[in-house]
CSV table of C-alpha atoms in Angstrom, one decimal:
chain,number,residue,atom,x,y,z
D,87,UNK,CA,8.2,30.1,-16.1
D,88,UNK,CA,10.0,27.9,-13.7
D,89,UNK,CA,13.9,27.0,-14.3
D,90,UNK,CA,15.9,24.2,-12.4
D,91,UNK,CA,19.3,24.9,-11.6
D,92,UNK,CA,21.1,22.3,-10.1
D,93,UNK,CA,24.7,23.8,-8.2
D,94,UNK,CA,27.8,21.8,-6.5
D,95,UNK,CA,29.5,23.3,-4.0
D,96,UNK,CA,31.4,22.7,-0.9
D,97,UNK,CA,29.8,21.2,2.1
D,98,UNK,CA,30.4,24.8,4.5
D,99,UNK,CA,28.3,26.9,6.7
D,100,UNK,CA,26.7,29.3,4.7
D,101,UNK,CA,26.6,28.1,1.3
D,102,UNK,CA,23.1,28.0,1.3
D,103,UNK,CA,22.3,31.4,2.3
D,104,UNK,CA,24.7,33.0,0.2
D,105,UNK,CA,22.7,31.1,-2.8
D,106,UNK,CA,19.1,32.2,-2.0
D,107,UNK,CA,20.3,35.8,-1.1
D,108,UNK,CA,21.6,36.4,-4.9
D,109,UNK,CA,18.4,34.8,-5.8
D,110,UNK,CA,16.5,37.1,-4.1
D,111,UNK,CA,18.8,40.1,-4.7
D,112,UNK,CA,17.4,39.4,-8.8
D,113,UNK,CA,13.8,38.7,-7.9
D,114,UNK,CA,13.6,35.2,-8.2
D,115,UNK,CA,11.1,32.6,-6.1
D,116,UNK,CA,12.0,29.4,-5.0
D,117,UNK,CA,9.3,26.8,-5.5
D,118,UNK,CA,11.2,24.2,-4.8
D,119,UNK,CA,15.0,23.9,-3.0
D,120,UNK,CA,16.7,19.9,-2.0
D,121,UNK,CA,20.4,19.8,-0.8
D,122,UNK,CA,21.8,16.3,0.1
D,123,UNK,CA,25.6,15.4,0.4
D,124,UNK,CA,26.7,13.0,-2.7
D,125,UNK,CA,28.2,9.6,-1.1
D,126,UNK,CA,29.9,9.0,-4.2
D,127,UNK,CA,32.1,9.7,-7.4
D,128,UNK,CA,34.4,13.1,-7.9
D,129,UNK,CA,32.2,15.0,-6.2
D,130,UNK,CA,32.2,12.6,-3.2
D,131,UNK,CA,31.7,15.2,0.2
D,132,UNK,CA,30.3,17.6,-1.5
D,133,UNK,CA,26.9,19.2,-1.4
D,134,UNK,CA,24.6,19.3,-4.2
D,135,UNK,CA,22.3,21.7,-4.1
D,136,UNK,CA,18.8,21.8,-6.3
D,137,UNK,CA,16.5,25.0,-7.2
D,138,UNK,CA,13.1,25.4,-9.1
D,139,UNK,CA,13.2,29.5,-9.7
D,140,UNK,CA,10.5,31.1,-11.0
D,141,UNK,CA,10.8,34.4,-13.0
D,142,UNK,CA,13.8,37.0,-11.8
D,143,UNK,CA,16.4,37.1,-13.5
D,144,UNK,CA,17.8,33.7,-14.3
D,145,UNK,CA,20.8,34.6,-16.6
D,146,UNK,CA,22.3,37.0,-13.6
D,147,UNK,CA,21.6,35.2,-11.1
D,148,UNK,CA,23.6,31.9,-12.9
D,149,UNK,CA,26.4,34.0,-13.6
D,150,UNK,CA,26.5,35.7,-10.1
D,151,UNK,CA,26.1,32.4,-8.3
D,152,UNK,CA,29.3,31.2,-10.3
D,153,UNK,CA,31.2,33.7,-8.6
D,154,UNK,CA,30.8,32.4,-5.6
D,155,UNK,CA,33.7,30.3,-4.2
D,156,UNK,CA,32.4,28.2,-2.7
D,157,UNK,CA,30.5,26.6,-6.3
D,158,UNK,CA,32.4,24.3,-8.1
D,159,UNK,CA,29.6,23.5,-10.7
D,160,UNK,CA,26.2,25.3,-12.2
D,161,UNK,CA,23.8,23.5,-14.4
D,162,UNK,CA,20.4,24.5,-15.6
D,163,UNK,CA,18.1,21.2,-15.7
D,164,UNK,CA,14.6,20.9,-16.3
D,165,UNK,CA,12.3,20.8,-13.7
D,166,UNK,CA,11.2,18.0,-12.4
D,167,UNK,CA,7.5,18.2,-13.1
D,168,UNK,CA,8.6,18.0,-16.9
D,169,UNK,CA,11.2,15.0,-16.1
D,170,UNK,CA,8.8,12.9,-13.6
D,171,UNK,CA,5.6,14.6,-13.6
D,172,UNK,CA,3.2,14.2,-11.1
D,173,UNK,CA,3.4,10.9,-9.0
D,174,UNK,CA,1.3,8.5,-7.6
D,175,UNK,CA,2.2,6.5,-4.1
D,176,UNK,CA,1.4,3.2,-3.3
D,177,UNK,CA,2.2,1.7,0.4
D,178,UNK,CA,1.4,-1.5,2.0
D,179,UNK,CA,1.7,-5.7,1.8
D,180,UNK,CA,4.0,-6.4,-0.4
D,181,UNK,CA,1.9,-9.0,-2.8
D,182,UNK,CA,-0.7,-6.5,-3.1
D,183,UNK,CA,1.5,-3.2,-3.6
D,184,UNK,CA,3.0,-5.2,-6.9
D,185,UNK,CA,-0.8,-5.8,-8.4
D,186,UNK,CA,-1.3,-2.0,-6.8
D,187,UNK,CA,1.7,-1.2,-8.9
D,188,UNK,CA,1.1,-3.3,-11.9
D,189,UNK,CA,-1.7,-1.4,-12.6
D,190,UNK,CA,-0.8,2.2,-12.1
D,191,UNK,CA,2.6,1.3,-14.2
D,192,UNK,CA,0.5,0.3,-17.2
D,193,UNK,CA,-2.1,3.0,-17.2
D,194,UNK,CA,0.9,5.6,-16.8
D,195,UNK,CA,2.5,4.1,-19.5
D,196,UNK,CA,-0.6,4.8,-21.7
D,197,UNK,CA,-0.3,8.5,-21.0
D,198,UNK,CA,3.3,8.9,-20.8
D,199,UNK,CA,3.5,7.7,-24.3
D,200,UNK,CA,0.9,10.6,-25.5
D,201,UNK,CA,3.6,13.2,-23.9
D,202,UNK,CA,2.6,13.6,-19.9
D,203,UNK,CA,4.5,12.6,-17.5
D,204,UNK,CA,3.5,10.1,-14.5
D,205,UNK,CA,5.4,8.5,-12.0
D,206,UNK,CA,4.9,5.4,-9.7
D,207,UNK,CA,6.5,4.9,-6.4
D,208,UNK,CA,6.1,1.9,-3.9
D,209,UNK,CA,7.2,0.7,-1.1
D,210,UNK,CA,6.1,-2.9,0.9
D,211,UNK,CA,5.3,-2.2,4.6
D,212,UNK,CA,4.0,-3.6,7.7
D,213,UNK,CA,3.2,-2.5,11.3
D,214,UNK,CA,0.6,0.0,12.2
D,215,UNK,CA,3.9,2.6,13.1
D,216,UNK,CA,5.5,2.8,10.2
D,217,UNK,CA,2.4,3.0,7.8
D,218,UNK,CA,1.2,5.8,10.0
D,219,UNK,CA,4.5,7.5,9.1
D,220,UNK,CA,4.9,7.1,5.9
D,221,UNK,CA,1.4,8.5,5.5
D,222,UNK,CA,1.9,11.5,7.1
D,223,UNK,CA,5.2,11.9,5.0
D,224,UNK,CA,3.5,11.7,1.4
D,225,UNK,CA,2.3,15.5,2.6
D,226,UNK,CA,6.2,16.2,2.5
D,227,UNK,CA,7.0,14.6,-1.4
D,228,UNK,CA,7.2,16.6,-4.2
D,229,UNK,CA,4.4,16.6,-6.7
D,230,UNK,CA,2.9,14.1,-4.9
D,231,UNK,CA,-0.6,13.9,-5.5
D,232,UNK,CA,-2.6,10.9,-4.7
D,233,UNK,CA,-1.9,7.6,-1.9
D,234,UNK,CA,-3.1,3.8,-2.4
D,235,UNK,CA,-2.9,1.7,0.2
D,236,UNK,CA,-3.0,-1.8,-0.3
D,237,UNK,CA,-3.3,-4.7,2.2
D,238,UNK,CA,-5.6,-6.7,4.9
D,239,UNK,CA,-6.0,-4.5,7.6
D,240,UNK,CA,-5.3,-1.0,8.3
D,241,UNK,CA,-6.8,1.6,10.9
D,242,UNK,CA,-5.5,3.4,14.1
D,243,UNK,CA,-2.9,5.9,13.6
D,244,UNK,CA,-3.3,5.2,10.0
D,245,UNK,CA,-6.2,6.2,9.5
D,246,UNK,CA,-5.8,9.3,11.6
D,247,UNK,CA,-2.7,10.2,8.9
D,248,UNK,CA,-5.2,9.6,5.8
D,249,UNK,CA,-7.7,12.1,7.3
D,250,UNK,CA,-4.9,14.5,7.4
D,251,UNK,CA,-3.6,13.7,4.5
D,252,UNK,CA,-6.9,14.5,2.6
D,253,UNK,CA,-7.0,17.8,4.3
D,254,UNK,CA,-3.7,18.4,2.7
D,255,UNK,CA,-5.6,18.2,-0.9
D,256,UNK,CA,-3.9,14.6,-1.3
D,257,UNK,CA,-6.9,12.0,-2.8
D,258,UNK,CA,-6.1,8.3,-1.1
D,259,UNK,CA,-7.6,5.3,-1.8
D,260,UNK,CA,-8.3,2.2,-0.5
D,261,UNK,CA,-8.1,-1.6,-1.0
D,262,UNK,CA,-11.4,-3.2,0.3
D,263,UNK,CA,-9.6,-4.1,3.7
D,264,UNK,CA,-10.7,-4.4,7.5
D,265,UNK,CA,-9.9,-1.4,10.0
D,266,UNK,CA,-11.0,2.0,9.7
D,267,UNK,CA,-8.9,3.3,6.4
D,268,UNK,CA,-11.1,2.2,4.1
D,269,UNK,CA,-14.0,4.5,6.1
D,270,UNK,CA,-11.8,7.6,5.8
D,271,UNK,CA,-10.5,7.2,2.1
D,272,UNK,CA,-11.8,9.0,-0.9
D,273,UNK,CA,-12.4,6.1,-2.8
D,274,UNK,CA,-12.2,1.8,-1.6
D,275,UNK,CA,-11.5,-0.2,-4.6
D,276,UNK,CA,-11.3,-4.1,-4.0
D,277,UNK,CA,-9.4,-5.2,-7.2
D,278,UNK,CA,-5.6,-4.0,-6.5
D,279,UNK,CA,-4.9,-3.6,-10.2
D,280,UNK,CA,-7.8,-1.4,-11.0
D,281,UNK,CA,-6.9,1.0,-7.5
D,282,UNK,CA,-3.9,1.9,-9.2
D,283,UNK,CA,-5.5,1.9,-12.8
D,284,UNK,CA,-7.6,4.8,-11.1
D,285,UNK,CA,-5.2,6.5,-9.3
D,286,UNK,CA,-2.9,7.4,-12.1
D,287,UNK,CA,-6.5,7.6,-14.6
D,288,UNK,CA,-7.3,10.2,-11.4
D,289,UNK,CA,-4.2,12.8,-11.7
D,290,UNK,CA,-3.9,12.4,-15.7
D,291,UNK,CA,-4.9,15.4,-17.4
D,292,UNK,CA,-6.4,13.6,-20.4
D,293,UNK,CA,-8.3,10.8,-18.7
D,294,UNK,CA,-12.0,11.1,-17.8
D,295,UNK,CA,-12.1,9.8,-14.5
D,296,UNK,CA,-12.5,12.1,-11.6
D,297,UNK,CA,-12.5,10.6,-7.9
D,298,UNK,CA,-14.3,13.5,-6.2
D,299,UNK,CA,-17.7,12.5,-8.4
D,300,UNK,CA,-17.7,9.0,-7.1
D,301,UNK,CA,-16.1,10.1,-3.3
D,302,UNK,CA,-17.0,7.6,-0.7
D,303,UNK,CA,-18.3,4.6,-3.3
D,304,UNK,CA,-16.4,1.0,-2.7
D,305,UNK,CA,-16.2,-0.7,-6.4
C-alpha cells in the first residue's frame, strides 16, 4: 500500500537526505518525492517536502522523522492518485484547447461522479519551441497518462517530442491539423470536443473505449 506523507521543515543542506535515509533505514520505497519552497503564509521560506512510501514501516518512520530538527510539521495525506487520479493534458491554440477541454471536463465528470478520479490540465500555446517543450515535459508529470494537441499546424520538433513521447507509453492525440503530428499520433480526431471526450473515455477504467484498437485511424 502506498502512504503520502507530506513534511515542513527548514530550507537547509541536508534535510532531504536525512529524510530518505530513515526511510530507507525502515524499508520503505519512494514512488514518488516533490520539494518546493512555499512563497507564502506561516511557513513562508520554508521547504515543503512530499513522499508516496510504499510498505516499510510507516508508523516508525513518522515518528523517527519527527525527531529530526530540522521538521517543523509531519502529515500523512492521501496520495495523489486517490485525490487527482490519473490526468489528461491538453496543449495548443487557445480556442481549440477550451473545446479540447470542454469535452474531456464533461466526460471526466461522468466518471468522477461514479467514484474514479480524472483530472484535466491545459495550457494555450504557440510557437513551434515551446510546444516541442512542453511535449517532451508531459514525460516528467505525475500520473500523466495521455496528450491532445489541439490547433492548425504542428510538426518539426514537435512531432519529433510526440514520437518520444509514445515511446514513453504516453497515447497522444491529434486534432485533424497540417504538419507532421497528426502522422506520428496514436489517434487524429477532427472534432475538438470529441478528442478530449476520448482521451479521458481512453484512461477511464470503466469506459469501453481503447485507443490502441483503432491506432493510426483519423475520425
Amino acid at each position: 500500500m502506498i502512504r503520502g506523507l507530506r513534511i515542513i521543515a527548514k530550507n537547509q543542506i541536508g534535510v532531504l537526505r536525512d529524510l530518505t535515509t530513515i526511510i530507507a533505514e525502515h524499508e520503505g520505497n519512494i514512488t514518488y518525492a516533490q520539494t518546493f519552497i512555499i512563497k507564502h503564509g506561516e511557513y513562508k521560506g520554508n521547504a515543503l517536502i512530499y513522499f508516496e512510501i510504499e510498505g516499510g514501516e510507516f508508523e516508525k518512520i513518522v515518528e523517527k522523522i519527527k525527531e529530526l530538527p530540522t521538521v517543523i510539521e509531519v502529515e500523512e495525506e492521501k496520495p495523489f492518485e486517490k485525490v487527482f487520479g490519473k490526468r489528461v493534458i491538453i496543449f495548443g491554440g487557445g480556442a481549440l484547447v477550451s473545446q479540447v477541454a470542454l469535452g474531456a471536463i464533461t466526460e471526466a465528470d461522468r466518471h468522477n461522479l461514479r467514484g474514479e478520479r480524472i483530472s484535466v490540465d491545459t495550457m494555450p500555446l504557440v510557437g513551434e519551441e515551446e510546444l516541442a517543450e512542453a511535449v517532451k515535459a508531459v514525460s516528467r508529470l505525475h500520473r500523466a497518462e495521455i496528450l491532445v494537441l489541439a490547433g492548425g499546424i504542428m510538426g518539426g520538433k514537435i512531432a519529433e517530442e510526440v514520437k518520444k513521447l509514445r515511446k514513453a507509453g504516453i497515447r497522444v492525440i491529434s486534432l485533424n491539423m497540417f504538419g507532421d503530428v497528426p502522422k506520428v499520433s496514436d489517434l487524429v480526431v477532427s472534432d475538438p470536443v470529441m478528442a478530449g471526450t476520448l482521451a479521458v473515455m481512453h484512461i477511464s477504467e470503466r469506459a469501453q473505449f481503447d485507443i490502441d484498437r483503432v491506432r493510426g485511424r483519423r475520425i
